Amino acid sequence: MAATIRDVARVAGVGLGTVSRVINNSPLVSQATRQRVLDVIAELRYNPSQIARSFSLGKTLTVATIAPFFTRPSVVERLRGIEAALASGGYALVVFNVETRARRDNCLRDVPRSQRADGLLIISLAPQPDEVLALQETRLPVVLIDAYADSLPGVTIDDVAGGALATEYLIALGHRRIGFIGDLIADEMSFNFTSSRHRLEGYQQALVAAGIPPRDEYQRHGLHGRYEARVLARDLLELPEPPTALFAASDTQAMGVLEAARDLNLAVPDQLSVIGFDDIDVAEYLGLTTIRQLLFESGERGVELLLKRIANPATKLEREYLPIELIARGTTRRIAR
Amino acid sequence: MAATIRDVARVAGVGLGTVSRVINNSPLVSQATRQRVLDVIAELRYNPSQIARSFSLGKTLTVATIAPFFTRPSVVERLRGIEAALASGGYALVVFNVETRARRDNCLRDVPRSQRADGLLIISLAPQPDEVLALQETRLPVVLIDAYADSLPGVTIDDVAGGALATEYLIALGHRRIGFIGDLIADEMSFNFTSSRHRLEGYQQALVAAGIPPRDEYQRHGLHGRYEARVLARDLLELPEPPTALFAASDTQAMGVLEAARDLNLAVPDQLSVIGFDDIDVAEYLGLTTIRQLLFESGERGVELLLKRIANPATKLEREYLPIELIARGTTRRIAR
DNA sequence: TGCTATACTGGAACCAGTTCCAATTATAGA
DNA sequence: TCTATAATTGGAACTGGTTCCAGTATAGCA
């Protein structure tokens, strides 16, 4: 139906190779011939088939990304960085959104094997050791973003340090009773999210370092979401001896905490300090104190690492840590001991 | 390097066709042969090349989506609907993010021509007549979401009715001085966004119908964004005779309006009513009165229409209108005349 | 036993590009 | 004019699947 390169060659009265050379701007074509071919291409409205080209070249000029819950603002921002970096490199982006354990497993298994893409970015999901092996076997270049796995390159932050940073800040403000709201442990297990767990570790380390024994009843875990965090926080704040400050493992969850405070008529920051994590777009609007990480840049850097590996698969394993920063806004406040 | 179907055939001692039949679960293979082939596939760790398969079949099992500013919550939610519907149909999703006029034009021109995908979804961008012609010439099935163009199928809402609905509600609450904050006209022009313009039309119609002459100074346009809307709203609210209610063409812009009110110490809803559009996720958190549209579903329905057209390109032009609904929350309030 | 219908199987041809080698033509230099 | 070299050009072979036709084996039946 659509014109092929052979049609063009026939009509222009030249050989296949010549048309191919014209399409690819090879210098090995005379000006006159090039013009003739270009005219015929226009006349026949010929468009080279990307598929045939990929097939012949053995490269797809496409990168696949597996992302959990890609509506989360933090994930979206990373994706935006990825897309921007890929577009400027001439690559297209295929997105797989993962919202269940089964789909996570399927994607991690099938996407690399399908050979749809020249490389794979995995956001916030840490492959298990056996999955890492399977990945390596496919020889597909892979880079993790916001996740860590032995012997896979990645771009992350130091989540333990981030958790500690947030907690130390609250301690410095005079808080001693500090609660933590994070992702469901079971959920972390099934998806193998690691950031919430690491932030919890940092939280505990900071407490211990300040001589404050961590209390189990101050640590709550639920499905990642505003509503779930709201319920957890409400519960936490109704303890006989409630925390005076809450550290939420993400800004989305911090929003749930703020709702809980509203539910209970607790003034923030006067009666309750709240700190989040990520510094997503609305955090500024809400005046939320949080730990900023460079989401857009994480996508960009991930692409950079990946393209380097695509160009040269033997590149040594690189792992990049992006900086974090405390952004003090209006939801935290000093209290008297 | 990687094993091909011919390797499998050779090692298993069968023909090419037989291996292909096994891969595709054709019933025309004896149980014994099938097992032998499966064993060899496992042994050689053979994975069929998706590219070769696409090439041979003439279909990519991929759908491309062009979306402007895909970080906007409304766009993300539509994308989520698209991805979900595509995944369940076995299709992959390629995403192109458009943030400049030049990229919009390039994407609209090149993506359909590259024959990377079996179909194309365009979100919130209305192709111009000449672009429609070019699209049709490629014979690629296309469906618009949140956009309208002559002779292209699409899924939209009635934005004029939505604008009227919001405005009528404010009027019913007793407001007479009602302002409008929408996207930059020049921007609409260059991207050819239409929804903000249509909502403005509905706003004007509702005013006229209620015997209220629309005032030019009450209608402001800026780049789509919270900050820009904040500046516009502040300006509007500092008029000698400021509006008592503001209709923002999107929830994101409504958030900017709320910030402006905060800047000027205007209590919402007591001194200023605010209504948004879209009912994005945070709207509920903010208690924002808004017009809800079914974002996720718009993606799903768009995919459904598209897959129908891919299966049968002769499908007659379908255009679907999704319902809208006023969600009254806490940022609007009745005032005495 | 022979014949026919049925169940499998093999592999050539095909999809639309790229690449590379051989052939041809043009150009420069002697 | 002839030769060496450079500049172009043509097209076969190749990429890895699918499809379809022809061929073989097996079973059922008279």
XYZ file of C-alpha atoms (C1' of nucleotides) in Angstrom:
734
model
C 0.000 0.000 0.000
C 2.428 2.616 1.185
C 5.411 3.244 -1.056
C 8.589 1.360 -0.232
C 12.163 2.135 -0.892
C 12.009 -0.112 -3.961
C 9.163 1.917 -5.431
C 11.205 5.039 -5.002
C 14.234 3.417 -6.591
C 12.217 2.198 -9.553
C 10.458 5.496 -10.219
C 13.636 7.505 -9.782
C 15.514 5.062 -11.965
C 18.237 4.503 -9.386
C 19.330 1.613 -7.205
C 18.100 0.640 -3.798
C 21.317 1.612 -2.126
C 21.195 5.083 -3.589
C 17.791 5.771 -2.132
C 18.942 4.457 1.214
C 21.941 6.735 1.042
C 19.772 9.728 0.280
C 17.500 8.958 3.217
C 20.461 8.690 5.514
C 22.201 11.789 4.245
C 25.195 9.840 3.117
C 27.700 12.052 1.286
C 28.206 9.318 -1.299
C 25.483 10.578 -3.633
C 25.852 13.190 -6.319
C 23.844 16.340 -5.924
C 21.838 15.684 -9.070
C 20.899 12.148 -8.076
C 20.007 13.219 -4.575
C 17.621 15.836 -5.865
C 15.966 13.413 -8.249
C 15.433 10.920 -5.460
C 14.129 13.569 -3.094
C 11.638 14.648 -5.725
C 10.363 11.123 -6.149
C 10.156 10.671 -2.380
C 7.983 13.759 -2.192
C 5.941 12.701 -5.177
C 5.200 9.232 -3.794
C 4.849 10.602 -0.259
C 7.284 7.977 0.797
C 8.070 7.512 4.496
C 10.703 5.029 5.534
C 9.292 2.354 7.810
C 10.695 2.752 11.259
C 10.072 -0.901 11.935
C 11.944 -2.173 8.914
C 14.739 0.171 9.754
C 14.916 -0.999 13.364
C 14.899 -4.540 12.175
C 17.655 -4.033 9.731
C 19.771 -1.933 12.061
C 19.199 -4.149 15.033
C 18.306 -1.157 17.158
C 14.943 0.234 18.059
C 15.870 3.774 19.090
C 13.475 3.199 21.922
C 13.952 2.952 25.663
C 11.479 1.206 27.933
C 10.625 2.384 31.416
C 8.927 0.397 34.119
C 7.401 2.623 36.770
C 5.128 1.833 39.687
C 2.066 4.026 40.087
C 3.078 6.515 37.538
C 0.497 8.971 38.749
C 2.532 9.659 41.846
C 3.836 13.150 41.401
C 7.363 12.079 42.176
C 7.292 9.397 39.498
C 5.786 11.742 36.949
C 8.535 14.235 37.535
C 11.186 11.576 37.022
C 9.441 10.456 33.849
C 9.452 13.986 32.587
C 13.192 14.122 33.057
C 13.540 10.824 31.266
C 11.407 11.859 28.339
C 13.222 15.142 27.931
C 16.629 13.504 27.940
C 15.539 10.740 25.576
C 13.871 13.091 23.131
C 17.014 15.140 22.810
C 18.915 11.933 22.123
C 16.477 10.878 19.409
C 15.015 8.045 21.433
C 11.363 7.288 22.024
C 9.998 6.278 25.406
C 7.788 3.261 26.059
C 6.128 3.307 29.445
C 4.899 0.401 31.520
C 2.864 1.297 34.562
C 2.896 -1.173 37.415
C 0.160 -1.173 40.003
C 0.076 -4.775 41.134
C 2.591 -7.331 42.197
C 1.695 -9.614 39.323
C 2.228 -6.887 36.777
C 5.511 -5.953 38.398
C 6.769 -9.491 37.963
C 5.486 -9.777 34.420
C 7.010 -6.510 33.352
C 10.345 -7.262 34.922
C 10.401 -10.626 33.180
C 8.879 -9.873 29.804
C 9.876 -6.338 28.912
C 13.618 -7.045 28.744
C 13.047 -10.247 26.851
C 10.783 -8.807 24.224
C 13.662 -6.879 22.693
C 11.372 -3.959 22.040
C 13.854 -1.477 23.334
C 17.554 -0.775 23.305
C 17.616 -0.159 27.026
C 15.523 -0.290 30.151
C 15.000 2.125 33.005
C 13.396 0.844 36.159
C 11.971 3.387 38.571
C 11.601 2.733 42.294
C 11.550 -1.028 41.903
C 14.480 -3.069 43.076
C 14.841 -6.372 41.213
C 15.507 -9.404 43.404
C 18.807 -11.224 42.922
C 17.251 -13.836 40.638
C 15.614 -11.089 38.620
C 18.943 -9.330 38.353
C 20.449 -12.498 36.924
C 17.652 -12.852 34.416
C 18.107 -9.220 33.431
C 21.804 -9.647 32.916
C 21.224 -12.695 30.826
C 19.198 -10.692 28.339
C 22.223 -8.420 27.946
C 19.866 -5.478 27.748
C 21.407 -2.344 29.261
C 19.500 -1.476 32.432
C 19.670 1.458 34.810
C 17.731 1.763 38.056
C 16.321 5.054 39.232
C 15.436 5.480 42.889
C 16.266 1.876 43.521
C 19.300 -0.188 44.273
C 20.397 -3.671 43.327
C 23.765 -5.331 43.484
C 25.659 -5.157 40.220
C 23.142 -2.924 38.428
C 23.932 0.712 37.724
C 21.594 3.280 39.176
C 20.768 6.793 40.199
C 19.556 7.241 43.740
C 19.730 9.342 46.806
C 20.914 8.215 50.196
C 17.513 7.495 51.696
C 18.949 6.591 55.077
C 20.659 9.968 55.238
C 17.442 11.626 54.091
C 15.454 9.957 56.856
C 18.085 10.999 59.345
C 18.161 14.559 58.030
C 14.427 14.988 58.477
C 14.472 13.452 61.930
C 17.495 15.430 63.101
C 15.785 18.597 62.053
C 12.759 17.776 64.174
C 15.016 16.868 67.074
C 16.880 20.152 66.680
C 13.550 21.923 66.927
C 13.111 20.384 70.336
C 10.859 17.477 69.464
C 11.367 14.233 71.362
C 8.186 12.381 70.498
C 8.488 11.910 66.763
C 6.305 9.584 64.724
C 6.915 8.021 61.323
C 4.400 7.232 58.589
C 5.685 5.080 55.749
C 4.733 2.542 53.139
C 3.308 -0.811 54.062
C 6.047 -3.256 54.846
C 4.191 -6.038 53.058
C 3.875 -3.749 50.103
C 7.521 -2.908 50.140
C 8.158 -6.589 50.197
C 5.920 -7.392 47.327
C 7.054 -4.530 45.115
C 10.403 -4.354 46.764
C 10.255 -0.639 47.291
C 13.185 0.301 49.374
C 13.054 4.039 49.912
C 10.458 4.095 52.657
C 12.301 1.361 54.519
C 15.585 3.191 54.266
C 14.058 6.454 55.403
C 12.713 4.611 58.415
C 16.200 3.365 59.150
C 17.561 6.892 59.023
C 14.769 8.005 61.320
C 15.642 5.324 63.840
C 19.357 6.025 63.644
C 18.815 9.727 64.247
C 16.636 9.036 67.254
C 19.130 6.646 68.753
C 21.970 9.062 68.093
C 20.039 11.702 70.029
C 19.441 9.330 72.883
C 15.754 8.933 72.125
C 14.604 5.309 72.120
C 12.470 4.627 69.031
C 8.991 3.483 69.993
C 7.211 0.878 67.947
C 3.818 2.477 68.420
C 5.133 5.660 66.782
C 5.917 3.888 63.528
C 3.021 3.198 61.210
C 2.886 1.687 57.752
C 0.156 1.685 55.177
C -0.471 1.609 51.461
C 1.151 4.602 49.844
C -1.567 7.205 49.570
C -3.002 10.287 51.106
C -6.057 8.633 52.511
C -4.203 5.717 54.064
C -1.702 8.079 55.654
C -4.540 10.145 57.035
C -6.022 7.143 58.798
C -2.662 6.055 60.175
C -1.824 9.536 61.382
C -5.174 9.965 63.059
C -4.627 6.764 64.903
C -1.133 7.799 65.908
C -2.252 11.214 67.088
C -4.913 9.722 69.325
C -2.407 7.792 71.395
C -2.461 8.699 75.078
C 0.930 10.305 74.594
C 0.865 11.461 70.983
C 3.912 12.551 69.001
C 4.542 16.260 68.679
C 6.017 15.797 65.229
C 5.443 13.429 62.329
C 7.827 12.479 59.584
C 6.066 11.153 56.496
C 8.081 9.117 54.029
C 6.637 11.094 51.120
C 4.882 14.394 50.559
C 1.750 12.581 49.471
C 1.625 10.874 52.824
C 2.460 14.161 54.552
C -0.682 15.575 52.996
C -2.637 12.788 54.641
C -0.999 13.721 57.929
C -2.075 17.332 57.480
C -5.613 16.143 56.852
C -5.500 14.069 60.002
C -4.369 17.086 61.976
C -7.265 19.035 60.541
C -9.629 16.191 61.465
C -8.447 16.364 65.055
C -8.327 20.148 65.221
C -4.613 20.132 65.784
C -2.966 23.302 64.562
C 0.050 22.822 62.333
C 2.749 23.743 63.202
C 1.694 25.037 66.617
C 0.485 21.724 67.986
C 2.036 19.378 65.484
C 5.062 19.618 63.253
C 4.988 17.762 59.950
C 7.815 17.012 57.557
C 7.517 15.223 54.252
C 9.870 13.894 51.610
C 10.405 14.595 47.892
C 9.405 18.250 47.565
C 6.810 17.586 44.925
C 5.110 20.474 43.239
C 2.294 21.009 45.756
C 4.640 20.948 48.724
C 5.442 24.579 48.116
C 1.791 25.454 47.823
C 1.075 23.754 51.121
C 4.061 25.342 52.823
C 5.202 21.834 53.667
C 8.622 21.367 55.205
C 10.246 18.523 53.340
C 13.395 16.905 52.059
C 13.980 17.902 48.481
C 15.404 15.448 46.028
C 16.090 16.183 42.378
C 13.373 14.202 40.691
C 13.590 15.574 37.167
C 17.364 15.308 37.265
C 17.200 11.707 38.414
C 15.444 10.913 35.156
C 17.933 12.858 33.114
C 20.922 11.271 34.796
C 19.410 7.820 34.474
C 19.052 8.325 30.743
C 22.591 9.572 30.472
C 23.931 6.479 32.195
C 21.729 4.266 30.084
C 22.689 5.790 26.758
C 26.306 5.426 27.722
C 25.752 1.746 28.360
C 23.845 1.316 25.122
C 26.702 2.874 23.210
C 29.230 0.772 25.059
C 27.793 -2.186 26.973
C 31.130 -2.806 28.620
C 30.949 0.468 30.553
C 31.871 -0.225 34.112
C 29.105 -0.222 36.672
C 28.270 3.342 37.604
C 26.170 4.391 40.519
C 25.252 7.959 41.077
C 23.989 9.611 44.239
C 22.034 12.815 43.899
C 22.062 15.395 46.678
C 19.207 15.986 49.076
C 18.336 19.150 50.864
C 16.076 20.137 53.710
C 13.501 22.717 52.714
C 12.159 24.351 55.847
C 8.692 25.775 55.347
C 5.716 26.375 57.528
C 4.657 22.977 58.847
C 7.459 22.600 61.358
C 8.204 24.686 64.399
C 10.388 24.802 67.475
C 8.772 23.650 70.679
C 9.722 24.139 74.290
C 10.960 20.976 75.914
C 24.503 -13.518 19.312
C 21.100 -14.260 20.744
C 19.449 -17.435 19.498
C 17.088 -17.115 16.567
C 14.180 -19.206 15.476
C 16.474 -20.968 13.027
C 18.818 -22.030 15.804
C 15.917 -23.492 17.675
C 14.692 -25.301 14.579
C 18.129 -26.734 13.882
C 18.793 -27.930 17.429
C 15.322 -29.352 17.822
C 15.573 -30.997 14.409
C 12.336 -29.483 13.174
C 11.368 -26.937 10.572
C 11.122 -23.201 10.934
C 7.388 -23.228 10.640
C 7.028 -25.705 13.440
C 8.932 -23.522 15.868
C 6.863 -20.542 14.839
C 3.712 -22.559 15.413
C 4.876 -23.572 18.860
C 5.637 -19.975 19.781
C 2.229 -18.885 18.646
C 0.372 -21.722 20.290
C -0.954 -23.004 17.047
C -2.879 -26.267 17.497
C -1.219 -27.697 14.397
C 1.695 -29.230 16.299
C 1.785 -32.641 17.893
C 2.238 -32.756 21.620
C 5.570 -34.552 21.353
C 7.031 -32.076 18.892
C 5.784 -29.122 20.885
C 7.493 -30.386 23.998
C 10.758 -30.985 22.201
C 10.720 -27.482 20.787
C 9.830 -25.963 24.137
C 12.742 -27.781 25.703
C 15.140 -26.418 23.135
C 13.711 -22.921 23.547
C 14.392 -23.137 27.268
C 17.819 -24.634 26.703
C 18.914 -21.934 24.278
C 17.127 -19.257 26.285
C 15.494 -18.220 23.080
C 13.316 -15.103 23.040
C 11.472 -14.194 19.878
C 12.487 -10.767 18.642
C 9.605 -8.392 18.987
C 11.042 -6.261 16.224
C 11.304 -9.063 13.716
C 7.832 -10.123 14.622
C 6.426 -6.632 14.207
C 8.168 -6.350 10.903
C 6.858 -9.602 9.622
C 3.340 -9.062 10.896
C 3.202 -5.490 9.779
C 1.963 -4.413 13.190
C 3.871 -2.992 16.112
C 1.457 -3.729 18.942
C 2.299 -0.254 20.084
C 0.276 2.905 20.348
C 1.826 6.349 20.422
C 0.513 9.224 22.501
C 1.318 12.879 22.086
C 0.581 14.857 25.227
C 1.340 18.446 26.145
C 2.906 19.007 29.556
C 2.427 15.539 30.769
C 3.132 16.571 34.304
C -0.204 18.277 34.532
C -2.238 16.146 36.861
C -5.122 16.005 34.437
C -2.915 14.743 31.637
C -1.267 12.164 33.881
C -4.620 10.798 34.876
C -5.661 10.454 31.248
C -2.383 8.719 30.488
C -3.000 6.310 33.297
C -6.327 5.399 31.759
C -4.661 4.965 28.400
C -1.895 2.756 29.735
C -4.310 0.571 31.654
C -6.543 0.035 28.653
C -3.623 -0.613 26.320
C -1.917 -3.043 28.671
C -5.029 -5.129 28.932
C -5.189 -5.194 25.145
C -1.569 -6.310 24.866
C -0.367 -3.007 23.470
C 2.605 -0.974 24.625
C 2.497 2.788 25.015
C 5.020 5.216 23.558
C 4.794 8.692 25.014
C 5.811 11.983 23.464
C 5.766 14.969 25.769
C 5.237 18.342 24.170
C 6.270 21.520 25.925
C 7.034 23.851 23.064
C 5.350 24.878 19.886
C 8.190 23.531 17.790
C 8.002 20.141 19.424
C 4.251 20.075 19.008
C 4.625 20.591 15.281
C 7.423 18.075 14.948
C 5.566 15.417 16.861
C 2.361 15.929 14.952
C 4.259 15.658 11.693
C 6.818 12.962 12.398
C 5.227 10.541 14.828
C 2.487 9.390 12.454
C 4.910 9.126 9.579
C 7.497 7.081 11.375
C 5.196 4.060 11.403
C 6.401 3.191 14.872
C 2.919 2.570 16.123
C -0.344 1.038 15.020
C -2.310 4.008 16.212
C -2.004 7.470 17.675
C -3.718 9.211 20.548
C -3.437 12.968 20.786
C -4.254 14.588 24.099
C -5.453 18.175 24.419
C -3.969 19.252 21.105
C -6.206 20.022 18.197
C -4.521 19.527 14.833
C -5.071 22.320 12.327
C -6.921 21.477 9.113
C -3.711 20.997 7.145
C -2.356 18.764 9.885
C -5.554 16.761 9.811
C -5.070 16.195 6.109
C -1.497 15.095 6.620
C -2.623 12.740 9.361
C -5.277 11.214 7.189
C -2.813 10.731 4.406
C -0.666 8.511 6.607
C -3.722 6.300 7.087
C -2.690 5.835 10.702
C -5.704 5.471 12.981
C -5.917 8.536 15.220
C -8.151 9.453 18.131
C -8.174 12.789 19.918
C -8.683 13.066 23.639
C -9.797 16.358 25.131
C -9.555 17.973 21.743
C -11.674 18.361 18.676
C -10.979 18.460 14.991
C -13.234 18.084 12.004
C -13.315 14.563 10.652
C -11.186 13.032 13.411
C -12.730 10.796 16.052
C -12.364 11.891 19.633
C -13.347 11.734 23.250
C -14.157 15.043 24.889
C -16.451 16.835 27.191
C -18.623 19.784 26.319
C -16.309 22.513 27.568
C -18.746 25.271 26.747
C -21.357 23.559 28.885
C -18.754 23.056 31.602
C -17.856 26.717 31.625
C -21.525 27.591 31.758
C -22.181 25.091 34.546
C -19.491 26.593 36.738
C -20.614 30.126 36.061
C -24.306 29.374 36.552
C -23.496 27.860 39.902
C -21.738 31.028 41.011
C -24.621 33.097 39.721
C -27.075 30.905 41.600
C -25.064 31.578 44.737
C -25.784 35.256 44.250
C -22.544 36.345 42.632
C -22.742 39.033 39.959
C -19.113 40.064 39.700
C -17.477 36.910 38.444
C -13.948 36.748 37.068
C -12.320 34.215 34.779
C -8.730 32.996 34.759
C -7.704 30.917 31.760
C -4.855 29.923 29.515
C -2.981 32.464 27.473
C -4.756 33.117 24.221
C -1.465 33.225 22.353
C -0.590 29.938 23.928
C -3.867 28.412 22.962
C -3.201 29.633 19.502
C 0.232 28.208 19.270
C -0.606 24.836 20.784
C -4.180 25.073 19.690
C -5.559 24.168 23.076
C -9.237 24.641 22.926
C -10.652 23.752 26.309
C -9.832 27.004 28.095
C -11.284 29.000 25.234
C -14.474 26.972 25.228
C -14.854 27.268 28.981
C -14.541 31.003 28.587
C -17.313 30.921 26.003
C -19.547 29.024 28.405
C -18.716 31.558 31.089
C -19.705 34.414 28.851
C -22.883 32.730 27.683
C -23.964 32.046 31.237
C -23.375 35.646 32.228
C -25.298 36.987 29.282
C -28.124 34.545 29.919
C -28.358 35.876 33.452
C -28.414 39.439 32.239
C -24.898 40.184 33.479
C -22.725 41.917 30.888
C -19.306 40.237 30.723
C -16.537 42.677 31.542
C -13.242 42.470 29.739
C -11.248 43.431 32.798
C -12.624 40.394 34.607
C -11.151 37.988 32.096
C -7.465 37.218 32.401
C -5.220 34.853 30.522
C -1.786 33.543 31.301
C 0.480 30.597 30.838
C -1.090 27.522 32.342
C 0.384 27.226 35.813
C -0.212 27.889 39.436
C 2.183 30.766 39.699
C 0.928 32.571 36.618
C -2.661 32.209 37.783
C -1.684 33.598 41.157
C -0.287 36.744 39.584
C -3.308 37.191 37.339
C -5.736 36.654 40.197
C -3.933 39.076 42.446
C -4.172 41.696 39.769
C -7.841 40.987 39.241
C -8.624 41.116 42.939
C -6.989 44.476 43.311
C -9.350 46.152 40.864
C -11.324 49.007 42.367
C -14.420 46.843 42.058
C -13.053 43.327 42.406
C -14.991 40.171 41.562
C -16.610 38.279 44.405
C -16.044 34.976 42.662
C -13.429 33.567 40.327
C -13.774 30.731 37.871
C -10.432 29.161 36.977
C -10.235 27.109 33.793
C -8.360 24.354 35.635
C -7.794 23.217 39.189
C -4.112 24.023 38.881
C -5.007 27.597 38.110
C -7.602 27.572 40.881
C -4.777 26.762 43.281
C -3.019 29.890 42.107
C -6.197 31.830 42.771
C -6.337 30.457 46.301
C -2.768 31.558 46.817
C -3.619 35.039 45.562
C -6.492 35.215 48.018
C -4.112 34.225 50.772
C -1.660 36.885 49.613
C -4.358 39.530 49.891
C -5.815 38.214 53.130
C -9.100 37.448 51.479
C -10.945 34.638 53.221
C -12.197 31.864 50.965
C -15.120 31.352 50.673
C -16.290 34.184 52.905
C -14.850 37.011 50.897
C -14.122 35.203 47.656
C -15.639 32.143 46.033
C -13.417 30.035 43.842
C -14.360 27.294 41.423
C -11.944 25.195 39.388
C -12.182 22.631 36.641
C -11.128 18.973 36.280
C -11.401 17.652 39.835
C -7.830 16.489 39.972
C -6.631 14.547 42.945
C -5.675 17.455 45.193
C -8.967 19.253 44.622
C -10.566 17.089 47.262
C -7.743 17.752 49.675
C -8.130 21.483 49.172
C -11.890 21.333 49.452
C -12.027 23.007 46.066
C -15.377 23.354 44.371
C -14.885 22.247 40.794
C -16.305 20.698 37.671
C -15.440 17.026 37.579
C -14.622 15.350 34.335
C -13.726 11.698 33.962
C -10.041 11.903 33.182
C -9.039 8.271 33.604
C -12.079 7.178 31.647
C -11.271 9.571 28.821
C -8.053 7.641 28.332
C -9.806 4.304 28.470
C -12.492 5.343 26.029
C -9.945 6.858 23.693
C -8.068 3.577 23.575
C -11.272 1.678 22.958
C -12.125 3.869 19.997
C -8.589 3.620 18.701
C -8.344 -0.145 18.936
C -11.639 -0.404 17.123
C -10.235 1.709 14.319
C -7.028 -0.282 14.226
C -9.005 -3.498 13.881
C -11.211 -1.963 11.231
C -9.936 1.274 9.711
C -13.228 1.794 7.914
C -15.059 2.313 11.207
C -17.230 5.351 10.848
C -16.158 8.495 12.635
C -17.115 8.259 16.278
C -17.097 11.087 18.722
C -17.818 10.534 22.332
C -18.819 13.065 24.956
C -18.144 12.250 28.570
C -20.349 13.661 31.304
C -19.333 16.494 33.596
C -20.540 17.139 37.081
C -20.362 19.998 39.524
C -18.670 19.044 42.771
C -19.597 21.588 45.415
C -17.009 21.786 48.159
C -15.807 24.468 50.471
C -14.390 27.235 48.294
C -17.726 28.591 47.135
C -20.468 30.182 49.139
C -23.735 32.079 48.803
C -23.517 35.809 49.168
C -26.148 38.408 49.825
C -26.879 40.573 46.838
C -4.866 -54.229 0.749
C -5.744 -49.948 -1.248
C -7.781 -45.495 -0.911
C -8.884 -41.285 1.289
C -9.230 -37.996 4.777
C -6.758 -36.025 8.435
C -2.860 -34.617 11.155
C 1.523 -32.885 11.065
C 5.681 -30.949 9.138
C 9.329 -28.450 6.217
C 10.880 -24.586 4.114
C 10.552 -20.958 0.335
C 8.913 -16.526 -0.091
C 8.025 -12.383 2.010
C 8.141 -8.047 4.953
C 11.393 -3.014 4.024
C 15.130 -1.438 5.283
C 20.946 -1.359 5.546
C 25.439 -2.640 4.152
C 29.016 -3.844 1.465
C 31.294 -5.377 -2.589
C 31.787 -5.063 -7.310
C 31.045 -2.383 -11.337
C 30.851 1.822 -13.716
C 31.859 6.510 -14.659
C 34.400 10.710 -14.045
C 38.656 13.153 -13.162
C 43.385 14.031 -12.841
C 47.919 13.323 -14.164
C 51.500 11.663 -17.209
C 45.611 8.906 -25.260
C 46.141 6.030 -21.503
C 46.194 4.896 -16.663
C 45.429 5.415 -11.842
C 42.431 7.086 -8.600
C 38.342 8.866 -6.840
C 33.450 9.403 -7.023
C 29.156 7.210 -7.745
C 26.091 3.614 -8.321
C 23.511 -1.024 -8.391
C 21.874 -4.751 -6.156
C 22.629 -9.270 -3.582
C 22.689 -10.722 0.912
C 21.109 -10.077 5.327
C 18.158 -9.019 9.588
C 14.267 -12.875 12.217
C 10.075 -13.590 12.251
C 5.108 -15.409 9.714
C 2.490 -17.653 6.288
C 1.166 -20.767 3.127
C 1.667 -24.478 0.033
C 3.259 -28.870 -0.830
C 4.594 -33.159 1.014
C 4.608 -37.060 4.289
C 2.769 -40.006 7.759
C -1.030 -42.001 10.016
C -5.602 -43.602 10.794
C -10.068 -45.066 9.290
C -12.728 -47.577 6.252
C -14.391 -50.530 2.478
